[in-house]
PDB file of C-alpha atoms in Angstrom:
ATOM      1  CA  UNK A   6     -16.250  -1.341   2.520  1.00  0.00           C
ATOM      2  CA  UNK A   7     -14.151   1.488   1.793  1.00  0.00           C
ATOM      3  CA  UNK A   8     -10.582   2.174   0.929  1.00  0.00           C
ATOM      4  CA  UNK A   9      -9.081   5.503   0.802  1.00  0.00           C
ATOM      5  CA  UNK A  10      -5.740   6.738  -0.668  1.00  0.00           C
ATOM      6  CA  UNK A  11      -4.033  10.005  -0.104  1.00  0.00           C
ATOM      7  CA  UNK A  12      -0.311  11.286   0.091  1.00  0.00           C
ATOM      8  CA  UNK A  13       0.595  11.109  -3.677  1.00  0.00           C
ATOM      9  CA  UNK A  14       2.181  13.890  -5.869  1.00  0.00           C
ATOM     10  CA  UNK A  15       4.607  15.172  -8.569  1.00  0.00           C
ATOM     11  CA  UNK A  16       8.545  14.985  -6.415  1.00  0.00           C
ATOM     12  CA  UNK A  17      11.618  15.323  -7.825  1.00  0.00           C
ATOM     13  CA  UNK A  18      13.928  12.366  -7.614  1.00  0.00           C
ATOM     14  CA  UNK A  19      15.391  11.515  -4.440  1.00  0.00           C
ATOM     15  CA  UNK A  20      12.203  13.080  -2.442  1.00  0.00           C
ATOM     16  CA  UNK A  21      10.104  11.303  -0.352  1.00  0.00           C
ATOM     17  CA  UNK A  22       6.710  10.686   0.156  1.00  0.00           C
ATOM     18  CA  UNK A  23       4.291   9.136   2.901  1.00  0.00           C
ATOM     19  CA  UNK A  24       1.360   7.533   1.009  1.00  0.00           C
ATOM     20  CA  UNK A  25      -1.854   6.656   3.630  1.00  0.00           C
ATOM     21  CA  UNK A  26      -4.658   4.305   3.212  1.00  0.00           C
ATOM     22  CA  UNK A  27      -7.890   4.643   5.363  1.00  0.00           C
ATOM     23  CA  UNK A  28     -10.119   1.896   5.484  1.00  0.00           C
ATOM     24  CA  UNK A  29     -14.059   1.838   7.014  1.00  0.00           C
ATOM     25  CA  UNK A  30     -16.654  -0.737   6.842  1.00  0.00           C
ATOM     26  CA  UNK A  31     -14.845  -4.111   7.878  1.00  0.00           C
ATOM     27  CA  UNK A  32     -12.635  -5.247  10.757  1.00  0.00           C
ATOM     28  CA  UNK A  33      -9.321  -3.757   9.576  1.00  0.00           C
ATOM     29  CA  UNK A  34      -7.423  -5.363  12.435  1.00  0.00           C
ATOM     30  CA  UNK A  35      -8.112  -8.891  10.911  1.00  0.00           C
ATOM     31  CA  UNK A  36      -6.671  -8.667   7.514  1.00  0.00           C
ATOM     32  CA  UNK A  37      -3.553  -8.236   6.092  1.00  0.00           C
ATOM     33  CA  UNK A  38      -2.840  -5.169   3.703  1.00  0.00           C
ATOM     34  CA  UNK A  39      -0.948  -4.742   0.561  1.00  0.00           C
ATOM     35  CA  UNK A  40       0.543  -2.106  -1.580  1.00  0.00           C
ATOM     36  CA  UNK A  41       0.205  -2.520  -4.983  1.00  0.00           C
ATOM     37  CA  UNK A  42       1.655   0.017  -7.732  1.00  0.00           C
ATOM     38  CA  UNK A  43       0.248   0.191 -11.838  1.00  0.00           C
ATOM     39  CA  UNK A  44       2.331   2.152 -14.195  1.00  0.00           C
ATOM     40  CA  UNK A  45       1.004   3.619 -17.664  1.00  0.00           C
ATOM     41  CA  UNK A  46       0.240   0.825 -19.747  1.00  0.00           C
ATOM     42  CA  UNK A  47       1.768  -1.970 -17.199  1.00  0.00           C
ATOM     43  CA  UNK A  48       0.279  -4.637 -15.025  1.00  0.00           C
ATOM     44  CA  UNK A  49      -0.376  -4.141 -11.002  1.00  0.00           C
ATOM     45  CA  UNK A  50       2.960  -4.853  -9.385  1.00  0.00           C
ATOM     46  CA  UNK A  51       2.908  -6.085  -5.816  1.00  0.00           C
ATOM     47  CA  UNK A  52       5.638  -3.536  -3.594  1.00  0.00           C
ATOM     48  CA  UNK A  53       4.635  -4.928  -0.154  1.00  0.00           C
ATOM     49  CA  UNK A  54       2.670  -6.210   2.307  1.00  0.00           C
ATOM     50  CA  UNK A  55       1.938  -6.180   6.265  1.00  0.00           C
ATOM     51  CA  UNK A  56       0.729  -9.005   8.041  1.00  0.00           C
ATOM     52  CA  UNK A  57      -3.152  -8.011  10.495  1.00  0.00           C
ATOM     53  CA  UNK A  58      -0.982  -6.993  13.444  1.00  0.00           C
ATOM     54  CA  UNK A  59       2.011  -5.783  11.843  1.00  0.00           C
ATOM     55  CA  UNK A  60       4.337  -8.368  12.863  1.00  0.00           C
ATOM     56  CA  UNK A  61       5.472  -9.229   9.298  1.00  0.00           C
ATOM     57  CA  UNK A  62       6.512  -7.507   6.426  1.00  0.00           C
ATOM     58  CA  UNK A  63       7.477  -8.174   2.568  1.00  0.00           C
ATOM     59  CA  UNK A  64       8.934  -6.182  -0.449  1.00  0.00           C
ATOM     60  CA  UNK A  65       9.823  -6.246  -3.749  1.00  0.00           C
ATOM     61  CA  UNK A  66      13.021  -6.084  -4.595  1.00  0.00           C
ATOM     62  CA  UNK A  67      12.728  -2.635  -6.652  1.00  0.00           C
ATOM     63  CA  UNK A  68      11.657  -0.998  -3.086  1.00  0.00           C
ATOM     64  CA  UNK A  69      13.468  -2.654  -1.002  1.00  0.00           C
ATOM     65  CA  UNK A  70      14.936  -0.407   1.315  1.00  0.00           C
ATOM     66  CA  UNK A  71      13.787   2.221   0.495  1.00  0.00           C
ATOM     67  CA  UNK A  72      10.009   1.971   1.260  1.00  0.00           C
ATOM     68  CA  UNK A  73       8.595   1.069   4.226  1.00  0.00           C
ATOM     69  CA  UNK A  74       5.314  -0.514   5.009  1.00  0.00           C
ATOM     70  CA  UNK A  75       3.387   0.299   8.698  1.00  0.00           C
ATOM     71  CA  UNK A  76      -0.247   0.381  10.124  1.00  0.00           C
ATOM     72  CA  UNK A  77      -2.534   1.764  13.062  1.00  0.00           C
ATOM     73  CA  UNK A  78      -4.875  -0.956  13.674  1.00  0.00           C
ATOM     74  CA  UNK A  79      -6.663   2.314  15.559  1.00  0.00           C
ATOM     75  CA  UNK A  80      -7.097   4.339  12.786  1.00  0.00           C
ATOM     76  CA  UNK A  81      -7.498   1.915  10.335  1.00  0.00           C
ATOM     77  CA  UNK A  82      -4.952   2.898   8.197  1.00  0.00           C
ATOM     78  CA  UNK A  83      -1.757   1.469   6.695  1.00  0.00           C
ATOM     79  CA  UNK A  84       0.931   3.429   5.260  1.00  0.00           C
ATOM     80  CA  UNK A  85       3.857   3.688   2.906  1.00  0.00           C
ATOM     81  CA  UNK A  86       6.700   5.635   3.643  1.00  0.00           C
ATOM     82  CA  UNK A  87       8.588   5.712   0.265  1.00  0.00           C
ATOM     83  CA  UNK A  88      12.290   7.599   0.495  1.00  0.00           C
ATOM     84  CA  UNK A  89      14.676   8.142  -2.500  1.00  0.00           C
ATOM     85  CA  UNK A  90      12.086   7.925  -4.986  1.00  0.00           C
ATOM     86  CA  UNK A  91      13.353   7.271  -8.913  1.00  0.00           C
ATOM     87  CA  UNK A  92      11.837   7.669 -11.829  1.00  0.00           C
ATOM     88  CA  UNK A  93      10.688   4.417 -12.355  1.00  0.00           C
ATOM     89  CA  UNK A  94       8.331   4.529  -9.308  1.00  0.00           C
ATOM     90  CA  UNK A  95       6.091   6.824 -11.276  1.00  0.00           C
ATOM     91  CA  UNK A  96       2.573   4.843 -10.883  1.00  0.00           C
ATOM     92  CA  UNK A  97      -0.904   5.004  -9.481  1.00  0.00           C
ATOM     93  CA  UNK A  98      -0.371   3.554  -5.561  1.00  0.00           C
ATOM     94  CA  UNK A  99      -3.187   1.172  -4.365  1.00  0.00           C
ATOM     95  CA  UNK A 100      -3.992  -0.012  -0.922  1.00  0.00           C
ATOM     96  CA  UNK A 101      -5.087  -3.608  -1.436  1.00  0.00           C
ATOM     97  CA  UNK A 102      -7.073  -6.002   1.570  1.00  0.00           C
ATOM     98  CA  UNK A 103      -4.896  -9.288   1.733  1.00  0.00           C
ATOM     99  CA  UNK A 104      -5.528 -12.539   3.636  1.00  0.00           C
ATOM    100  CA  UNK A 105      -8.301 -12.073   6.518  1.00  0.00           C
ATOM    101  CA  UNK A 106      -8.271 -13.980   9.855  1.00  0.00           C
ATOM    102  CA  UNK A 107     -11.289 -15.095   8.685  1.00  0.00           C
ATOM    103  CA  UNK A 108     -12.224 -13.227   5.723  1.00  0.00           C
ATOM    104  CA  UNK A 109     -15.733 -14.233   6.078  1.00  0.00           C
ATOM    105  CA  UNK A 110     -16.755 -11.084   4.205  1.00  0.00           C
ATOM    106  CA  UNK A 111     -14.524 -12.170   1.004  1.00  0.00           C
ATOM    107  CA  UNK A 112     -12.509  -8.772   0.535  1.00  0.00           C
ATOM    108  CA  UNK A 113      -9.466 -10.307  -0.384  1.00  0.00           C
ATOM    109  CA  UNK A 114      -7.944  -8.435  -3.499  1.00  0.00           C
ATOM    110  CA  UNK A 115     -10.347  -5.229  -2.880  1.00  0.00           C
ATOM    111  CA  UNK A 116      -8.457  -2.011  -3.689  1.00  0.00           C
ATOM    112  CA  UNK A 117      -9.176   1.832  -3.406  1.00  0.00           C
ATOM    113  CA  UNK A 118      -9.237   4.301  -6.084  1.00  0.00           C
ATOM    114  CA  UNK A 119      -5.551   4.491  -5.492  1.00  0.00           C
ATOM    115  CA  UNK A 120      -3.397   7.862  -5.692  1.00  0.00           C
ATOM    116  CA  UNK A 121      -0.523   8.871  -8.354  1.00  0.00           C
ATOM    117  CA  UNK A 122       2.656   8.970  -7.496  1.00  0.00           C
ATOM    118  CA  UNK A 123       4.895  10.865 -10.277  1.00  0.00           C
ATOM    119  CA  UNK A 124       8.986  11.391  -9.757  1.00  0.00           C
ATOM    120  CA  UNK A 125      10.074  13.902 -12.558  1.00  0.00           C
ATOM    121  CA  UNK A 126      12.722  16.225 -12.385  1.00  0.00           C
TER     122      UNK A 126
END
């Protein structure tokens, strides 16, 4: 089971970004996936989440509309499309396996290595 993060950088504020995840080794198209951000010295903070077939998603309130959450069940991947970035979203970005439809393999709350996101001017 395997997780992969890409997309992060150093923007300026206001920039955007287009974070990816890339998954391998389990039946993506069963499980739900999350976003979940860490700054320096804080605790993981939930930003979103997309329901196995995409029909549903959630955010928090500090990324709410601004980021948007998507997948390709196809390419295993789920995405974050984050748009008028701030300061405060400075943070290591993980890709996080939610609720499974069975999760008979028990990766609920698995993460990848995760990617930094940094907004500095």
């Amino acid at each position: 089971v395997q997780l992969v993060e890409s997309g992060g950088g150093l923007v300026q504020p206001g920039a955007s970004l287009r974070l990816s995840c890339t998954a391998s080794g389990f039946t993506f198209g069963i499980y739900d996936m999350r976003w979940v951000r860490q700054a320096p010295g804080g605790r993981p903070e939930w930003i979103s989440h997309i329901t196995s077939v995409g029909g549903t998603k959630a955010y928090a309130d500090p990324v709410k509309g601004r980021f948007t959450i998507s997948r390709d069940n196809f390419k295993k991947t789920v995405y974050l499309q984050m748009n008028n970035l701030k300061p405060e979203d400075t943070a290591v970005y993980y890709c996080e396996i939610g609720r499974g439809y069975p999760d008979t393999l028990n990766l609920r709350g698995r993460r990848g290595q995760g990617t930094q996101v940094t907004v500095s001017s």
